[in-house]
Amino acid sequence: MLYFLRRTGFFVATLWAAVTLNFLIPRLQPGDPAQALLARLQGNTQAVNPVQLAAIRKMLGTQDGNLLSQYWDYLGAVAHGQFGVSYSYYPYSVTAMIATALPWTLILVGVTQIASFAIGTLLGAWAAYRRNSRVDSVITLGSTFVGTLPFFWIGLLLIFVFAITLNWFPDGGGYGGGSSPSWSWLFFSDAFQHSVLPALALLITGPVGWIIGMRNNMVQTLGEDYARLARAKGLPRRRIALTYGARIAILPNVTGFAIALGGLLGGTVLVETIFNYPGLGRLLLEAVSNKDYPLMQALFLFTTIGVLIANFLADVTYGFLDPRVRRAEAT
């Protein structure tokens, strides 16, 4: 119990620090976003008009008052999921833009991340179980070779072969120009066709790290004294591999998977840019290009909270899977 209470306290303290830093960093930077937006709209050729500047501040919902009062207003806004108005997509709010892009990223990257973890972990465990066999060589050498290929090269190759040459799938986008998001079979079929190539690119490169990590961890675990003792007692080889090898070897992979799942946004920028996919990664790229500070701030906060929650869940899972962790915390 002490282990879980400490992890919960650490999660709450880290979350508060992340939210506070997300508030302070944009305000410590030089310059005024409202002035920058007004200067960009005027082409940097005219002096800033105070009346126009006040109108821009009101339009963007810029907070007034001292830093402490702004901080309390910010905490209240975060608690209610309000992050202001997007500069790039005015008058739409930041929350509305994220809500629009989030399902695309969750469905594409979330599903492929889970599938990559499952495929990589199973293949890595199988390679360790059949160590020094032909199966081990094929899986290890194959994953090492695929791991050396740049992701963007694989993405462009898939587009060239399956979209341009064979014309089997669209070369980019979330759906075709003739359809619009709706709860209809026609739209879901269209969206599925557009997601095949980016999902395939993620599934080719995604399992590589899990395969190598799981194989090495399990080989090391099966060489421990308790595994040798189990073999000396005559336990079946498969039971030793699953009960003693895979159960312990999967722990580092669980932590890595939680971090990867929590940081979905960081891993989506490249794939969504290559395939012009309408998810959070492409939204972040557009926010950075247009200096859309409220949108960037909200996306970074979402990423940070996602990583923290994933780490917290990984710690809790660790505590359940490995009793030694709980005992070490209690002493």
Tab-separated table of C-alpha atoms in Angstrom, residues 19-306:
chain	number	residue	atom	x	y	z
A	19	VAL	CA	0.863	22.624	-15.247
A	20	THR	CA	2.716	25.465	-13.491
A	21	LEU	CA	5.652	25.334	-15.913
A	22	ASN	CA	3.234	25.297	-18.828
A	23	PHE	CA	1.801	28.544	-17.440
A	24	LEU	CA	5.120	30.236	-16.723
A	25	ILE	CA	7.207	29.406	-19.816
A	26	PRO	CA	5.112	31.346	-22.396
A	27	ARG	CA	4.885	34.342	-20.042
A	28	LEU	CA	8.645	34.440	-19.424
A	29	GLN	CA	9.341	34.679	-23.130
A	30	PRO	CA	9.954	38.172	-24.558
A	31	GLY	CA	7.311	39.783	-26.747
A	32	ASP	CA	3.534	40.098	-26.698
A	33	PRO	CA	1.478	37.572	-28.712
A	34	ALA	CA	-1.243	40.171	-29.357
A	35	GLN	CA	1.310	42.651	-30.701
A	36	ALA	CA	2.933	39.945	-32.823
A	37	LEU	CA	-0.431	38.953	-34.312
A	38	LEU	CA	-1.381	42.570	-35.016
A	39	ALA	CA	2.002	43.266	-36.610
A	40	ARG	CA	1.634	40.167	-38.789
A	41	LEU	CA	-1.842	41.224	-39.881
A	42	GLN	CA	-0.562	44.717	-40.735
A	43	GLY	CA	2.480	43.381	-42.556
A	44	ASN	CA	4.929	44.900	-40.032
A	45	THR	CA	4.659	48.221	-41.824
A	46	GLN	CA	2.505	50.266	-39.481
A	47	ALA	CA	2.832	51.382	-35.880
A	48	VAL	CA	0.775	49.436	-33.362
A	49	ASN	CA	-2.546	51.153	-32.714
A	50	PRO	CA	-3.513	50.912	-28.990
A	51	VAL	CA	-7.191	50.618	-29.836
A	52	GLN	CA	-6.563	47.802	-32.279
A	53	LEU	CA	-4.218	46.153	-29.787
A	54	ALA	CA	-6.912	46.245	-27.068
A	55	ALA	CA	-9.399	44.762	-29.544
A	56	ILE	CA	-6.952	41.976	-30.427
A	57	ARG	CA	-6.407	41.207	-26.727
A	58	LYS	CA	-10.154	41.036	-26.139
A	59	MET	CA	-10.612	38.890	-29.242
A	60	LEU	CA	-7.945	36.419	-28.108
A	61	GLY	CA	-9.131	36.420	-24.503
A	62	THR	CA	-5.752	37.552	-23.120
A	63	GLN	CA	-5.720	37.518	-19.308
A	64	ASP	CA	-5.184	40.784	-17.417
A	65	GLY	CA	-3.938	41.431	-13.890
A	66	ASN	CA	-0.778	40.412	-12.072
A	67	LEU	CA	0.955	37.073	-12.516
A	68	LEU	CA	-0.643	35.469	-9.456
A	69	SER	CA	-4.196	36.345	-10.495
A	70	GLN	CA	-3.435	35.117	-14.020
A	71	TYR	CA	-2.157	31.872	-12.503
A	72	TRP	CA	-5.378	31.254	-10.578
A	73	ASP	CA	-7.441	32.096	-13.666
A	74	TYR	CA	-5.254	29.700	-15.662
A	75	LEU	CA	-5.752	26.837	-13.177
A	76	GLY	CA	-9.508	27.397	-13.319
A	77	ALA	CA	-9.463	27.414	-17.115
A	78	VAL	CA	-7.384	24.208	-17.261
A	79	ALA	CA	-9.742	22.513	-14.813
A	80	HIS	CA	-12.633	23.383	-17.139
A	81	GLY	CA	-10.710	22.432	-20.309
A	82	GLN	CA	-10.576	26.013	-21.625
A	83	PHE	CA	-7.342	27.038	-23.353
A	84	GLY	CA	-8.458	30.135	-25.225
A	85	VAL	CA	-8.894	30.850	-28.915
A	86	SER	CA	-6.655	29.443	-31.616
A	87	TYR	CA	-4.792	32.134	-33.548
A	88	SER	CA	-4.600	29.954	-36.647
A	89	TYR	CA	-8.234	28.846	-36.679
A	90	TYR	CA	-9.978	31.902	-35.203
A	91	PRO	CA	-12.792	31.993	-34.043
A	92	TYR	CA	-12.534	28.293	-33.142
A	93	SER	CA	-11.313	27.499	-29.628
A	94	VAL	CA	-8.194	25.454	-28.909
A	95	THR	CA	-10.315	22.797	-27.228
A	96	ALA	CA	-12.493	22.455	-30.325
A	97	MET	CA	-9.460	22.069	-32.614
A	98	ILE	CA	-7.891	19.429	-30.363
A	99	ALA	CA	-11.212	17.590	-30.074
A	100	THR	CA	-11.415	17.511	-33.877
A	101	ALA	CA	-7.889	16.141	-34.378
A	102	LEU	CA	-7.687	13.824	-31.354
A	103	PRO	CA	-9.874	10.938	-32.681
A	104	TRP	CA	-7.741	10.647	-35.831
A	105	THR	CA	-4.546	10.270	-33.801
A	106	LEU	CA	-6.094	7.941	-31.219
A	107	ILE	CA	-7.512	5.591	-33.840
A	108	LEU	CA	-4.458	5.492	-36.107
A	109	VAL	CA	-1.483	5.780	-33.768
A	110	GLY	CA	-3.139	4.388	-30.642
A	111	VAL	CA	-4.265	1.172	-32.330
A	112	THR	CA	-0.957	0.693	-34.169
A	113	GLN	CA	1.039	1.327	-30.976
A	114	ILE	CA	-0.884	-1.375	-29.118
A	115	ALA	CA	-0.580	-3.764	-32.068
A	116	SER	CA	3.164	-3.020	-32.419
A	117	PHE	CA	3.716	-3.695	-28.702
A	118	ALA	CA	1.805	-6.981	-28.832
A	119	ILE	CA	3.525	-8.177	-32.038
A	120	GLY	CA	6.988	-7.102	-30.895
A	121	THR	CA	6.678	-8.624	-27.424
A	122	LEU	CA	5.379	-11.965	-28.733
A	123	LEU	CA	8.035	-12.199	-31.457
A	124	GLY	CA	10.783	-11.225	-29.000
A	125	ALA	CA	9.612	-13.859	-26.493
A	126	TRP	CA	9.435	-16.475	-29.255
A	127	ALA	CA	12.955	-15.622	-30.441
A	128	ALA	CA	14.280	-15.952	-26.879
A	129	TYR	CA	12.411	-19.236	-26.377
A	130	ARG	CA	13.969	-20.583	-29.624
A	131	ARG	CA	17.356	-18.985	-28.947
A	132	ASN	CA	20.146	-19.818	-31.424
A	133	SER	CA	17.671	-21.475	-33.787
A	134	ARG	CA	16.735	-20.463	-37.332
A	135	VAL	CA	13.601	-18.752	-36.023
A	136	ASP	CA	15.736	-16.652	-33.651
A	137	SER	CA	18.089	-15.670	-36.486
A	138	VAL	CA	15.280	-14.672	-38.853
A	139	ILE	CA	13.445	-12.585	-36.241
A	140	THR	CA	16.572	-10.921	-34.842
A	141	LEU	CA	18.275	-10.165	-38.142
A	142	GLY	CA	15.013	-9.126	-39.801
A	143	SER	CA	14.087	-6.688	-37.024
A	144	THR	CA	17.629	-5.278	-36.948
A	145	PHE	CA	17.537	-4.672	-40.709
A	146	VAL	CA	14.114	-2.994	-40.592
A	147	GLY	CA	15.304	-0.863	-37.670
A	148	THR	CA	18.056	0.645	-39.819
A	149	LEU	CA	15.566	1.922	-42.428
A	150	PRO	CA	14.459	5.559	-41.957
A	151	PHE	CA	10.734	5.884	-41.256
A	152	PHE	CA	10.197	8.615	-43.833
A	153	TRP	CA	11.826	6.407	-46.501
A	154	ILE	CA	9.426	3.555	-45.710
A	155	GLY	CA	6.481	5.959	-45.810
A	156	LEU	CA	7.480	7.426	-49.164
A	157	LEU	CA	8.155	3.923	-50.552
A	158	LEU	CA	4.661	2.782	-49.549
A	159	ILE	CA	3.133	5.840	-51.194
A	160	PHE	CA	5.113	5.238	-54.409
A	161	VAL	CA	4.266	1.516	-54.631
A	162	PHE	CA	0.692	1.261	-53.339
A	163	ALA	CA	-0.697	4.744	-54.090
A	164	ILE	CA	1.083	5.973	-57.221
A	165	THR	CA	2.133	2.760	-59.041
A	166	LEU	CA	-0.629	0.285	-58.092
A	167	ASN	CA	-3.264	2.909	-57.173
A	168	TRP	CA	-4.638	0.637	-54.447
A	169	PHE	CA	-4.852	3.259	-51.687
A	170	PRO	CA	-4.979	7.089	-51.457
A	171	ASP	CA	-1.618	8.836	-51.128
A	172	GLY	CA	-2.615	11.015	-48.157
A	173	GLY	CA	-5.299	12.746	-46.107
A	174	GLY	CA	-7.844	11.384	-43.663
A	175	TYR	CA	-10.716	11.108	-46.152
A	176	GLY	CA	-11.499	11.927	-49.743
A	177	GLY	CA	-12.567	15.306	-51.047
A	178	GLY	CA	-16.021	13.996	-51.953
A	179	SER	CA	-16.919	12.960	-48.383
A	180	SER	CA	-17.177	14.681	-45.009
A	181	PRO	CA	-17.010	13.309	-41.442
A	182	SER	CA	-20.288	11.608	-40.564
A	183	TRP	CA	-21.616	8.432	-38.938
A	184	SER	CA	-22.030	6.613	-42.228
A	185	TRP	CA	-20.555	3.441	-43.685
A	186	LEU	CA	-19.390	5.372	-46.759
A	187	PHE	CA	-17.287	7.754	-44.651
A	188	PHE	CA	-15.807	5.024	-42.427
A	189	SER	CA	-14.880	2.976	-45.482
A	190	ASP	CA	-13.221	6.015	-47.046
A	191	ALA	CA	-11.356	6.862	-43.803
A	192	PHE	CA	-10.196	3.245	-43.463
A	193	GLN	CA	-8.714	3.263	-46.969
A	194	HIS	CA	-6.842	6.488	-46.169
A	195	SER	CA	-5.450	5.009	-42.933
A	196	VAL	CA	-4.047	1.789	-44.434
A	197	LEU	CA	-0.707	3.169	-45.661
A	198	PRO	CA	0.196	5.198	-42.530
A	199	ALA	CA	-0.864	2.261	-40.331
A	200	LEU	CA	1.263	-0.110	-42.428
A	201	ALA	CA	4.272	2.208	-42.103
A	202	LEU	CA	3.830	2.282	-38.313
A	203	LEU	CA	3.375	-1.495	-38.082
A	204	ILE	CA	6.559	-2.138	-40.103
A	205	THR	CA	8.804	-0.011	-37.910
A	206	GLY	CA	6.904	-0.065	-34.590
A	207	PRO	CA	7.569	-3.646	-33.350
A	208	VAL	CA	11.360	-3.504	-33.917
A	209	GLY	CA	12.272	-1.999	-30.547
A	210	TRP	CA	9.892	-4.279	-28.638
A	211	ILE	CA	11.310	-7.397	-30.377
A	212	ILE	CA	14.926	-6.629	-29.563
A	213	GLY	CA	14.169	-5.467	-26.026
A	214	MET	CA	11.968	-8.446	-25.147
A	215	ARG	CA	14.382	-10.988	-26.620
A	216	ASN	CA	17.404	-9.621	-24.765
A	217	ASN	CA	15.528	-9.257	-21.467
A	218	MET	CA	14.126	-12.776	-21.651
A	219	VAL	CA	17.456	-14.364	-22.596
A	220	GLN	CA	19.027	-12.654	-19.597
A	221	THR	CA	16.177	-13.690	-17.309
A	222	LEU	CA	16.323	-17.345	-18.388
A	223	GLY	CA	20.021	-17.337	-17.442
A	224	GLU	CA	19.301	-16.365	-13.822
A	225	ASP	CA	19.802	-18.822	-10.948
A	226	TYR	CA	16.088	-19.381	-10.286
A	227	ALA	CA	15.512	-20.340	-13.924
A	228	ARG	CA	18.412	-22.823	-13.764
A	229	LEU	CA	16.986	-24.202	-10.506
A	230	ALA	CA	13.596	-24.658	-12.157
A	231	ARG	CA	15.241	-26.579	-15.009
A	232	ALA	CA	17.155	-28.716	-12.511
A	233	LYS	CA	13.856	-29.595	-10.803
A	234	GLY	CA	12.515	-30.822	-14.104
A	235	LEU	CA	9.886	-28.155	-14.811
A	236	PRO	CA	8.754	-28.073	-18.448
A	237	ARG	CA	10.747	-25.690	-20.659
A	238	ARG	CA	7.653	-23.885	-21.893
A	239	ARG	CA	6.416	-23.279	-18.330
A	240	ILE	CA	9.801	-21.869	-17.288
A	241	ALA	CA	9.830	-19.554	-20.307
A	242	LEU	CA	6.308	-18.231	-19.731
A	243	THR	CA	6.148	-18.206	-15.913
A	244	TYR	CA	9.681	-17.146	-15.011
A	245	GLY	CA	11.116	-15.693	-18.210
A	246	ALA	CA	8.403	-13.723	-19.993
A	247	ARG	CA	6.737	-12.423	-16.822
A	248	ILE	CA	9.916	-10.734	-15.581
A	249	ALA	CA	11.320	-9.806	-18.989
A	250	ILE	CA	8.201	-7.902	-20.006
A	251	LEU	CA	8.527	-5.358	-17.158
A	252	PRO	CA	10.950	-2.968	-18.961
A	253	ASN	CA	8.778	-3.221	-22.066
A	254	VAL	CA	5.711	-2.214	-20.032
A	255	THR	CA	7.448	0.967	-18.921
A	256	GLY	CA	8.587	1.747	-22.458
A	257	PHE	CA	5.122	1.063	-23.825
A	258	ALA	CA	3.512	3.381	-21.280
A	259	ILE	CA	5.910	6.190	-22.170
A	260	ALA	CA	5.365	5.623	-25.900
A	261	LEU	CA	1.583	5.579	-25.469
A	262	GLY	CA	1.616	8.703	-23.322
A	263	GLY	CA	3.785	10.564	-25.815
A	264	LEU	CA	1.587	9.851	-28.828
A	265	LEU	CA	1.834	13.443	-29.981
A	266	GLY	CA	5.613	13.392	-30.332
A	267	GLY	CA	5.511	10.256	-32.471
A	268	THR	CA	2.736	11.412	-34.762
A	269	VAL	CA	4.294	14.527	-36.262
A	270	LEU	CA	6.385	12.667	-38.840
A	271	VAL	CA	3.794	10.115	-39.955
A	272	GLU	CA	0.972	12.663	-40.126
A	273	THR	CA	3.169	15.068	-42.065
A	274	ILE	CA	4.247	12.433	-44.620
A	275	PHE	CA	0.699	11.170	-45.157
A	276	ASN	CA	-1.008	14.572	-44.637
A	277	TYR	CA	-3.128	12.967	-41.914
A	278	PRO	CA	-5.470	15.294	-39.941
A	279	GLY	CA	-4.305	14.379	-36.417
A	280	LEU	CA	-2.619	16.063	-33.462
A	281	GLY	CA	0.870	15.828	-34.988
A	282	ARG	CA	-0.062	17.830	-38.057
A	283	LEU	CA	-2.013	20.264	-35.841
A	284	LEU	CA	1.117	20.828	-33.744
A	285	LEU	CA	3.211	21.424	-36.860
A	286	GLU	CA	0.728	24.031	-38.104
A	287	ALA	CA	0.616	25.671	-34.639
A	288	VAL	CA	4.409	25.987	-34.568
A	289	SER	CA	4.524	27.308	-38.144
A	290	ASN	CA	1.854	29.952	-37.393
A	291	LYS	CA	3.137	30.810	-33.884
A	292	ASP	CA	-0.216	29.786	-32.455
A	293	TYR	CA	0.837	29.995	-28.790
A	294	PRO	CA	-2.458	28.916	-27.129
A	295	LEU	CA	-2.681	25.850	-29.357
A	296	MET	CA	0.982	24.936	-28.798
A	297	GLN	CA	0.612	25.404	-25.040
A	298	ALA	CA	-2.447	23.158	-24.877
A	299	LEU	CA	-0.848	20.448	-27.046
A	300	PHE	CA	2.316	20.420	-24.953
A	301	LEU	CA	0.223	20.210	-21.777
A	302	PHE	CA	-1.802	17.329	-23.222
A	303	THR	CA	1.421	15.502	-24.077
A	304	THR	CA	2.899	16.072	-20.623
A	305	ILE	CA	-0.249	14.909	-18.833
A	306	GLY	CA	-0.428	11.877	-21.125
